[in-house]
Amino acid sequence: MRSKTWDAIIIGGGIIGVSLALELRHHGAQVLVVERGEPGREASHAGAGMLAALDPETPAALREMARVSAAKYPEFIAELKAESGMRIDFRRNGTIYLASAEIPCEGTELSAAEVKSLEPGLECSGYVAYLLAEDSVDPRELMAAALEAAKRRGVEIARGSPVTQLTIEADRVTGVRTTKTGFASPVVVNCCGAWAGEVAPITIPTRPVKGQLLSVVFPQRPQHGRSLEHVVRGESVYLVPRSDGRILIGATVEEAGFDKRVDTDVIQQLQQAAAILVPEIGEARIHDAWAGLRPGSPDGLPIMGKTSVGEYFAAAGHYRNGILLAPATAMVMSRIIRGADPEIDVSAFSPSRFPCDEHVAFRSA
Ligand SMILES: Cc1cc2nc3c(=O)[nH]c(=O)nc-3n(C[C@H](O)[C@H](O)[C@H](O)COP(=O)(O)OP(=O)(O)OC[C@H]3O[C@@H](n4cnc5c(N)ncnc54)[C@H](O)[C@@H]3O)c2cc1C
């Protein structure tokens, strides 16, 4: 009897892996996601969920992809809600971006009076404020709905043990090995986020970039009668309101290895920095605090496309924008895997820009 094979195996059940699984399944593929723990509990659980497609700090090479992905979001959300039957907090109120000086920016510059009328509780003196037409989403609700939709679409998920290596024959991938078993497929995609480098024999060079953040709630209705409506992005802190009244405050950017501990002093500093922008936050109660590991890459761009092993692909290294970039990544990767034109120029993201193969020699030495 022949053992089971899938058309594609995706390693890693975060938002990147699950979005791609949904897209490949939509095109008729039998898909297996192999997740070492519980799907959707790493960076995709920790993110703030800003869909910051117009951020002036986004690298130029990423802007087209960011815009395409942001434009896909309303449909992405509608599909996931319909297919999962779950709610997803998707907010379309825009971002107030605060810069210390005028900058080239694809937003509308706001006067101090306009800022006050949009956000009565926000102190913006000393800043130039811009209104950006950006959305935000609750990544946990997004992830839960994506997983439920994947289940209903017939995507299979094997959880609980990590993929340690690929199986390869004649320079082409034939499947994966986990610590417990093996799975066969002629196509494998590494969507392991900050851990992408741990699947032998080639190293996709991502690294963890720690982010700590907290959420606060107001014990009473804020003085101005309503909580924050817009995302606010300042220079040292950002504020992301949720529809249930919580406000997320983030985030640190730390090179701390695979450490996800939360430091209460750091959390307090974040709350204090937020209270400079919205003084009432100084009185708000901390609801939760957590840390996650962004998948960083050596040049700050995603690592997406074919690798040097036949039919082994990477979709990792989305760093600070993986929630935003999930729908466009799924579209582009599914097209590359199916041999179609990716529709977006993704040459800047090619895994071949890094000397992955040197790591092969290093690893097997
Ligand atoms: C504090 C913070 C704030 C953020 N804010 C935003 C934001 O506002 N907007 C935005 O767009 N993005 C934001 N991000 C970034 C975003 O969360 C990430 O880019 C995105 O979640 C990456 O998704 P992923 O699926 O690649 O990685 P992950 O969600 O980390 O998923 C990778 C999965 O692979 C699994 N895995 C790893 N190794 C193996 C293995 N060997 N075998 C099997 N499974 C494996 C892991 O267990 C994990 O489930 C933020 C991130 C953090 C940490």
Short mmCIF file of C-alpha atoms and ligand atoms in Angstrom, two decimals:
data_model
loop_
_atom_site.label_atom_id
_atom_site.label_comp_id
_atom_site.label_asym_id
_atom_site.label_seq_id
_atom_site.Cartn_x
_atom_site.Cartn_y
_atom_site.Cartn_z
CA MET A 1 0.00 0.00 0.00
CA ARG A 2 1.35 3.46 -0.90
CA SER A 3 1.65 5.83 2.03
CA LYS A 4 -0.33 9.07 1.89
CA THR A 5 1.08 12.10 0.06
CA TRP A 6 -0.14 15.68 -0.14
CA ASP A 7 0.17 18.13 -3.03
CA ALA A 8 1.87 20.60 -0.71
CA ILE A 9 3.24 20.62 2.83
CA ILE A 10 3.48 23.88 4.69
CA ILE A 11 5.81 23.96 7.67
CA GLY A 12 4.52 26.41 10.31
CA GLY A 13 0.95 27.22 11.24
CA GLY A 14 1.17 31.00 11.74
CA ILE A 15 -0.80 33.51 9.69
CA ILE A 16 1.60 33.19 6.74
CA GLY A 17 1.40 29.39 6.59
CA VAL A 18 -2.35 29.15 7.16
CA SER A 19 -3.18 31.92 4.64
CA LEU A 20 -1.09 30.12 2.03
CA ALA A 21 -2.71 26.78 2.90
CA LEU A 22 -6.14 28.36 2.35
CA GLU A 23 -5.09 29.79 -1.01
CA LEU A 24 -3.54 26.53 -2.28
CA ARG A 25 -6.60 24.60 -1.14
CA HIS A 26 -8.78 27.11 -2.98
CA HIS A 27 -6.88 26.09 -6.13
CA GLY A 28 -7.65 22.43 -5.46
CA ALA A 29 -4.46 21.26 -3.75
CA GLN A 30 -4.47 18.73 -0.89
CA VAL A 31 -2.52 20.60 1.78
CA LEU A 32 -0.92 19.54 5.07
CA VAL A 33 0.27 22.14 7.58
CA VAL A 34 2.88 20.75 9.98
CA GLU A 35 3.07 22.81 13.18
CA ARG A 36 5.46 22.01 16.01
CA GLY A 37 3.12 23.33 18.74
CA GLU A 38 -0.39 24.78 18.58
CA PRO A 39 -1.02 26.68 15.34
CA GLY A 40 -1.25 30.46 15.55
CA ARG A 41 0.32 30.89 18.97
CA GLU A 42 3.59 32.62 18.07
CA ALA A 43 4.17 35.99 16.35
CA SER A 44 0.72 35.83 14.79
CA HIS A 45 -0.78 35.75 18.28
CA ALA A 46 1.42 38.56 19.57
CA GLY A 47 1.07 41.16 16.83
CA ALA A 48 -0.71 44.47 17.28
CA GLY A 49 -2.51 44.13 13.95
CA MET A 50 -1.83 47.51 12.36
CA LEU A 51 -2.14 47.19 8.59
CA ALA A 52 0.47 49.89 8.14
CA ALA A 53 0.66 49.94 4.35
CA LEU A 54 1.37 53.69 4.19
CA ASP A 55 4.01 53.86 6.90
CA PRO A 56 6.76 56.22 5.71
CA GLU A 57 9.29 53.86 7.32
CA THR A 58 8.30 50.87 5.17
CA PRO A 59 11.27 49.93 2.93
CA ALA A 60 10.68 51.07 -0.67
CA ALA A 61 10.99 47.51 -2.00
CA LEU A 62 8.07 46.42 0.18
CA ARG A 63 5.60 49.19 -0.60
CA GLU A 64 3.86 47.67 -3.61
CA MET A 65 3.35 44.36 -1.82
CA ALA A 66 2.11 46.22 1.29
CA ARG A 67 -0.44 48.16 -0.74
CA VAL A 68 -1.68 45.13 -2.64
CA SER A 69 -2.07 43.24 0.62
CA ALA A 70 -3.91 46.10 2.36
CA ALA A 71 -6.28 46.32 -0.62
CA LYS A 72 -7.00 42.59 -0.32
CA TYR A 73 -7.89 42.80 3.36
CA PRO A 74 -11.61 43.64 3.24
CA GLU A 75 -12.26 40.64 1.00
CA PHE A 76 -9.90 38.42 3.01
CA ILE A 77 -11.79 39.29 6.21
CA ALA A 78 -15.21 38.85 4.60
CA GLU A 79 -14.23 35.41 3.28
CA LEU A 80 -12.79 34.24 6.59
CA LYS A 81 -15.83 35.47 8.51
CA ALA A 82 -18.23 33.78 6.10
CA GLU A 83 -16.30 30.50 6.03
CA SER A 84 -15.56 30.29 9.75
CA GLY A 85 -18.73 31.81 11.15
CA MET A 86 -16.47 33.71 13.59
CA ARG A 87 -16.09 37.39 14.36
CA ILE A 88 -12.97 39.35 13.44
CA ASP A 89 -12.39 42.84 14.80
CA PHE A 90 -11.42 44.71 11.59
CA ARG A 91 -11.36 48.49 12.03
CA ARG A 92 -11.26 51.00 9.21
CA ASN A 93 -10.92 54.28 11.12
CA GLY A 94 -7.44 55.23 9.91
CA THR A 95 -4.15 56.03 11.60
CA ILE A 96 -2.97 59.31 13.05
CA TYR A 97 0.77 59.34 12.37
CA LEU A 98 2.86 61.70 14.48
CA ALA A 99 6.23 62.85 13.11
CA SER A 100 8.68 65.23 14.76
CA ALA A 101 8.97 67.24 11.51
CA GLU A 102 7.23 67.42 8.15
CA ILE A 103 7.95 64.35 6.08
CA PRO A 104 6.96 63.08 2.66
CA CYS A 105 3.88 61.12 3.57
CA GLU A 106 0.87 59.71 1.77
CA GLY A 107 -1.55 61.08 4.30
CA THR A 108 -3.43 64.30 4.95
CA GLU A 109 -1.68 66.74 7.22
CA LEU A 110 -3.89 67.65 10.17
CA SER A 111 -4.02 70.93 12.11
CA ALA A 112 -4.00 70.74 15.92
CA ALA A 113 -7.73 71.57 15.90
CA GLU A 114 -8.43 68.76 13.45
CA VAL A 115 -6.51 66.30 15.63
CA LYS A 116 -8.55 67.43 18.67
CA SER A 117 -11.81 66.96 16.86
CA LEU A 118 -10.77 63.48 15.68
CA GLU A 119 -9.22 62.41 18.99
CA PRO A 120 -10.09 64.72 21.90
CA GLY A 121 -7.82 62.82 24.28
CA LEU A 122 -4.68 62.98 22.12
CA GLU A 123 -1.87 65.47 22.90
CA CYS A 124 0.01 66.19 19.70
CA SER A 125 1.86 69.44 20.44
CA GLY A 126 5.39 69.32 19.07
CA TYR A 127 4.37 66.86 16.34
CA VAL A 128 3.27 67.13 12.74
CA ALA A 129 0.17 64.92 12.48
CA TYR A 130 -0.99 63.04 9.37
CA LEU A 131 -4.13 61.02 8.82
CA LEU A 132 -3.35 57.79 6.95
CA ALA A 133 -6.06 55.64 5.36
CA GLU A 134 -4.99 52.44 7.08
CA ASP A 135 -6.99 49.65 8.74
CA SER A 136 -6.28 47.40 11.72
CA VAL A 137 -7.27 43.88 12.73
CA ASP A 138 -7.18 41.76 15.86
CA PRO A 139 -4.60 39.10 14.86
CA ARG A 140 -5.91 36.57 17.40
CA GLU A 141 -9.41 36.68 15.99
CA LEU A 142 -7.99 36.67 12.46
CA MET A 143 -5.87 33.62 13.24
CA ALA A 144 -8.74 31.75 14.91
CA ALA A 145 -11.02 32.41 11.94
CA ALA A 146 -8.30 31.43 9.44
CA LEU A 147 -7.74 28.13 11.26
CA GLU A 148 -11.46 27.37 11.37
CA ALA A 149 -11.84 28.25 7.67
CA ALA A 150 -8.83 26.04 6.87
CA LYS A 151 -10.43 23.15 8.76
CA ARG A 152 -13.72 23.62 6.93
CA ARG A 153 -11.92 23.88 3.57
CA GLY A 154 -10.25 20.53 4.22
CA VAL A 155 -6.70 21.66 5.02
CA GLU A 156 -5.10 19.04 7.28
CA ILE A 157 -2.99 20.04 10.26
CA ALA A 158 -0.40 17.85 12.00
CA ARG A 159 0.56 19.44 15.30
CA GLY A 160 2.84 18.75 18.20
CA SER A 161 6.25 17.95 16.72
CA PRO A 162 8.71 20.11 14.80
CA VAL A 163 9.98 19.48 11.30
CA THR A 164 13.70 18.93 11.67
CA GLN A 165 14.67 18.31 8.06
CA LEU A 166 13.54 17.88 4.50
CA THR A 167 13.74 14.65 2.61
CA ILE A 168 15.40 15.21 -0.76
CA GLU A 169 15.98 12.99 -3.78
CA ALA A 170 17.93 14.05 -6.86
CA ASP A 171 17.96 17.71 -5.67
CA ARG A 172 14.16 17.82 -5.28
CA VAL A 173 12.22 17.84 -2.06
CA THR A 174 10.11 14.75 -1.40
CA GLY A 175 8.73 15.57 2.04
CA VAL A 176 9.64 16.42 5.62
CA ARG A 177 10.80 14.61 8.73
CA THR A 178 9.60 15.59 12.16
CA THR A 179 10.98 14.36 15.47
CA LYS A 180 8.30 11.65 15.36
CA THR A 181 7.43 10.78 11.78
CA GLY A 182 7.64 11.73 8.11
CA PHE A 183 5.20 13.24 5.59
CA ALA A 184 5.53 13.03 1.81
CA SER A 185 4.88 15.76 -0.72
CA PRO A 186 6.53 17.00 -3.93
CA VAL A 187 6.17 20.63 -2.70
CA VAL A 188 7.25 22.01 0.69
CA VAL A 189 7.04 25.61 1.92
CA ASN A 190 8.92 26.89 4.95
CA CYS A 191 6.63 29.32 6.83
CA CYS A 192 8.37 28.99 10.20
CA GLY A 193 8.68 32.70 10.98
CA ALA A 194 11.57 33.39 13.34
CA TRP A 195 12.46 29.66 13.34
CA ALA A 196 12.77 29.26 9.56
CA GLY A 197 16.50 28.59 9.88
CA GLU A 198 15.98 25.46 11.95
CA VAL A 199 14.85 23.17 9.14
CA ALA A 200 17.88 21.33 7.70
CA PRO A 201 19.60 21.13 5.32
CA ILE A 202 19.43 24.76 4.10
CA THR A 203 19.12 27.76 6.34
CA ILE A 204 16.51 30.43 5.66
CA PRO A 205 18.22 33.23 7.61
CA THR A 206 15.49 34.65 9.86
CA ARG A 207 16.06 35.68 13.45
CA PRO A 208 13.77 36.54 16.36
CA VAL A 209 13.21 40.24 17.11
CA LYS A 210 11.41 40.47 20.42
CA GLY A 211 8.49 42.81 20.92
CA GLN A 212 6.79 43.45 24.27
CA LEU A 213 3.41 45.09 24.45
CA LEU A 214 0.45 45.56 26.74
CA SER A 215 -3.24 46.24 26.61
CA VAL A 216 -5.09 48.64 28.90
CA VAL A 217 -8.72 49.27 29.73
CA PHE A 218 -10.36 52.30 31.29
CA PRO A 219 -12.14 51.42 34.54
CA GLN A 220 -14.61 54.22 33.77
CA ARG A 221 -15.59 55.98 30.62
CA PRO A 222 -12.72 58.33 29.65
CA GLN A 223 -13.25 62.03 30.38
CA HIS A 224 -13.73 62.79 26.70
CA GLY A 225 -16.64 60.41 26.51
CA ARG A 226 -15.06 57.87 24.23
CA SER A 227 -11.93 55.84 24.02
CA LEU A 228 -9.49 56.08 21.15
CA GLU A 229 -10.99 55.63 17.68
CA HIS A 230 -7.87 55.78 15.49
CA VAL A 231 -4.60 53.92 15.57
CA VAL A 232 -1.99 56.42 16.77
CA ARG A 233 1.62 55.91 15.73
CA GLY A 234 4.16 58.08 17.51
CA GLU A 235 7.93 57.89 17.44
CA SER A 236 8.47 55.73 20.49
CA VAL A 237 5.11 54.06 20.92
CA TYR A 238 1.92 53.13 19.08
CA LEU A 239 -1.65 52.77 20.29
CA VAL A 240 -4.08 50.37 18.67
CA PRO A 241 -7.72 50.48 19.82
CA ARG A 242 -9.91 47.40 19.74
CA SER A 243 -13.68 47.54 19.44
CA ASP A 244 -14.16 46.03 22.92
CA GLY A 245 -12.54 49.12 24.47
CA ARG A 246 -9.03 47.75 25.00
CA ILE A 247 -6.08 49.78 23.76
CA LEU A 248 -2.89 47.98 22.78
CA ILE A 249 0.35 49.79 23.46
CA GLY A 250 3.50 48.66 21.74
CA ALA A 251 6.14 47.76 21.25
CA THR A 252 9.77 47.19 22.05
CA VAL A 253 12.20 46.07 19.35
CA GLU A 254 14.80 43.87 21.05
CA GLU A 255 17.56 41.55 19.88
CA ALA A 256 17.12 39.04 22.70
CA GLY A 257 17.23 35.66 20.97
CA PHE A 258 14.26 33.34 21.53
CA ASP A 259 13.34 35.00 24.84
CA LYS A 260 9.64 35.79 25.33
CA ARG A 261 9.74 36.94 28.93
CA VAL A 262 7.82 40.06 29.87
CA ASP A 263 9.65 42.71 31.91
CA THR A 264 7.28 44.71 34.13
CA ASP A 265 9.58 47.77 34.09
CA VAL A 266 9.50 47.79 30.30
CA ILE A 267 5.72 47.45 30.32
CA GLN A 268 5.44 50.43 32.68
CA GLN A 269 7.73 52.48 30.44
CA LEU A 270 5.53 51.70 27.45
CA GLN A 271 2.44 52.77 29.39
CA GLN A 272 4.19 56.01 30.46
CA ALA A 273 5.24 56.77 26.89
CA ALA A 274 1.63 56.20 25.78
CA ALA A 275 0.36 58.49 28.55
CA ILE A 276 2.44 61.36 27.11
CA LEU A 277 0.27 61.07 23.98
CA VAL A 278 -3.02 60.22 25.71
CA PRO A 279 -2.78 61.36 29.36
CA GLU A 280 -5.82 59.30 30.43
CA ILE A 281 -3.83 56.14 29.62
CA GLY A 282 -1.74 56.93 32.73
CA GLU A 283 -4.86 56.07 34.78
CA ALA A 284 -5.90 53.05 32.76
CA ARG A 285 -5.69 49.51 34.14
CA ILE A 286 -3.27 47.04 32.58
CA HIS A 287 -5.37 44.24 31.14
CA ASP A 288 -2.60 42.06 29.75
CA ALA A 289 1.08 42.15 28.79
CA TRP A 290 2.94 39.79 26.50
CA ALA A 291 5.91 39.37 24.17
CA GLY A 292 6.35 37.82 20.75
CA LEU A 293 9.11 37.15 18.26
CA ARG A 294 8.96 38.98 14.93
CA PRO A 295 10.64 37.08 12.12
CA GLY A 296 13.48 39.44 11.21
CA SER A 297 15.72 39.00 8.17
CA PRO A 298 19.25 40.30 7.47
CA ASP A 299 18.00 43.17 5.25
CA GLY A 300 14.58 43.74 6.78
CA LEU A 301 12.71 42.32 3.76
CA PRO A 302 10.70 39.09 3.59
CA ILE A 303 12.32 35.92 2.26
CA MET A 304 9.91 34.58 -0.33
CA GLY A 305 10.19 32.31 -3.32
CA LYS A 306 12.14 29.32 -4.62
CA THR A 307 15.14 28.02 -2.71
CA SER A 308 18.13 26.13 -4.11
CA VAL A 309 16.36 22.79 -3.43
CA GLY A 310 13.85 21.91 -6.15
CA GLU A 311 10.20 22.58 -5.15
CA TYR A 312 11.23 23.78 -1.69
CA PHE A 313 9.98 27.33 -1.11
CA ALA A 314 10.29 29.91 1.64
CA ALA A 315 7.74 32.43 2.90
CA ALA A 316 9.25 33.88 6.06
CA GLY A 317 10.95 36.97 7.46
CA HIS A 318 7.91 39.25 7.38
CA TYR A 319 9.28 41.08 10.39
CA ARG A 320 6.92 43.88 11.55
CA ASN A 321 4.36 43.46 8.77
CA GLY A 322 3.43 39.80 8.61
CA ILE A 323 -0.23 40.36 9.50
CA LEU A 324 -0.51 43.04 6.82
CA LEU A 325 1.36 40.98 4.22
CA ALA A 326 -0.45 37.65 4.72
CA PRO A 327 -3.06 37.89 1.92
CA ALA A 328 -0.58 39.13 -0.71
CA THR A 329 2.01 36.56 0.39
CA ALA A 330 -0.57 33.79 0.00
CA MET A 331 -1.48 35.04 -3.47
CA VAL A 332 2.13 35.47 -4.66
CA MET A 333 3.41 32.21 -3.20
CA SER A 334 0.52 30.19 -4.52
CA ARG A 335 1.17 31.61 -7.99
CA ILE A 336 4.92 30.88 -7.79
CA ILE A 337 4.24 27.32 -6.60
CA ARG A 338 1.72 26.76 -9.40
CA GLY A 339 4.22 28.11 -11.96
CA ALA A 340 2.17 31.25 -12.69
CA ASP A 341 3.36 34.85 -12.88
CA PRO A 342 3.40 36.24 -9.29
CA GLU A 343 1.76 39.52 -10.48
CA ILE A 344 3.89 41.52 -8.05
CA ASP A 345 7.63 42.03 -8.51
CA VAL A 346 9.02 39.91 -5.68
CA SER A 347 12.58 39.59 -7.01
CA ALA A 348 13.89 41.68 -4.06
CA PHE A 349 12.59 38.99 -1.68
CA SER A 350 14.26 36.00 -3.35
CA PRO A 351 15.90 33.53 -0.93
CA SER A 352 18.82 33.38 -3.38
CA ARG A 353 20.01 36.82 -2.23
CA PHE A 354 21.45 35.09 0.83
CA PRO A 355 24.19 32.47 0.76
CA CYS A 356 21.90 29.76 2.21
CA ASP A 357 24.03 27.04 0.74
CA GLU A 358 27.06 28.08 2.75
CA HIS A 359 25.02 27.10 5.76
CA VAL A 360 24.58 23.63 4.27
CA ALA A 361 28.32 23.13 4.38
CA PHE A 362 28.42 24.65 7.85
CA ARG A 363 25.54 22.54 9.13
CA SER A 364 26.71 19.23 7.75
CA ALA A 365 30.33 19.80 8.80
C1 LIG B 1 5.06 42.64 19.27
C2 LIG B 1 4.71 42.45 17.84
C3 LIG B 1 3.92 43.38 17.20
C4 LIG B 1 3.58 43.20 15.85
N1 LIG B 1 2.75 44.10 15.24
C5 LIG B 1 2.39 43.91 13.95
C6 LIG B 1 1.47 44.79 13.32
O1 LIG B 1 0.97 45.72 13.94
N2 LIG B 1 1.16 44.56 12.00
C7 LIG B 1 1.69 43.52 11.30
O2 LIG B 1 1.37 43.39 10.12
N3 LIG B 1 2.56 42.67 11.88
C8 LIG B 1 2.92 42.85 13.17
N4 LIG B 1 3.82 42.00 13.77
C9 LIG B 1 4.50 41.02 12.94
C10 LIG B 1 3.66 39.80 12.68
O3 LIG B 1 3.05 39.36 13.88
C11 LIG B 1 4.54 38.71 12.07
O4 LIG B 1 5.29 39.20 10.98
C12 LIG B 1 3.70 37.54 11.59
O5 LIG B 1 2.84 37.08 12.61
C13 LIG B 1 4.58 36.41 11.09
O6 LIG B 1 3.76 35.31 10.80
P1 LIG B 1 4.43 33.89 10.53
O7 LIG B 1 3.32 32.98 10.21
O8 LIG B 1 5.55 34.05 9.56
O9 LIG B 1 5.14 33.53 11.92
P2 LIG B 1 4.55 32.90 13.27
O10 LIG B 1 3.22 33.42 13.61
O11 LIG B 1 5.63 33.03 14.30
O12 LIG B 1 4.34 31.38 12.86
C14 LIG B 1 5.41 30.50 12.63
C15 LIG B 1 4.93 29.14 13.08
O13 LIG B 1 5.89 28.16 12.71
C16 LIG B 1 5.96 27.22 13.75
N5 LIG B 1 7.24 26.52 13.62
C17 LIG B 1 8.46 27.03 13.83
N6 LIG B 1 9.41 26.11 13.57
C18 LIG B 1 8.76 24.98 13.22
C19 LIG B 1 9.18 23.68 12.83
N7 LIG B 1 10.48 23.36 12.76
N8 LIG B 1 8.25 22.75 12.51
C20 LIG B 1 6.92 23.05 12.55
N9 LIG B 1 6.46 24.29 12.91
C21 LIG B 1 7.37 25.24 13.23
C22 LIG B 1 5.82 28.03 15.01
O14 LIG B 1 5.44 27.24 16.12
C23 LIG B 1 4.78 29.05 14.59
O15 LIG B 1 3.46 28.62 14.90
C24 LIG B 1 4.12 42.11 15.14
C25 LIG B 1 4.88 41.15 15.78
C26 LIG B 1 5.17 41.30 17.14
C27 LIG B 1 5.97 40.24 17.83
#
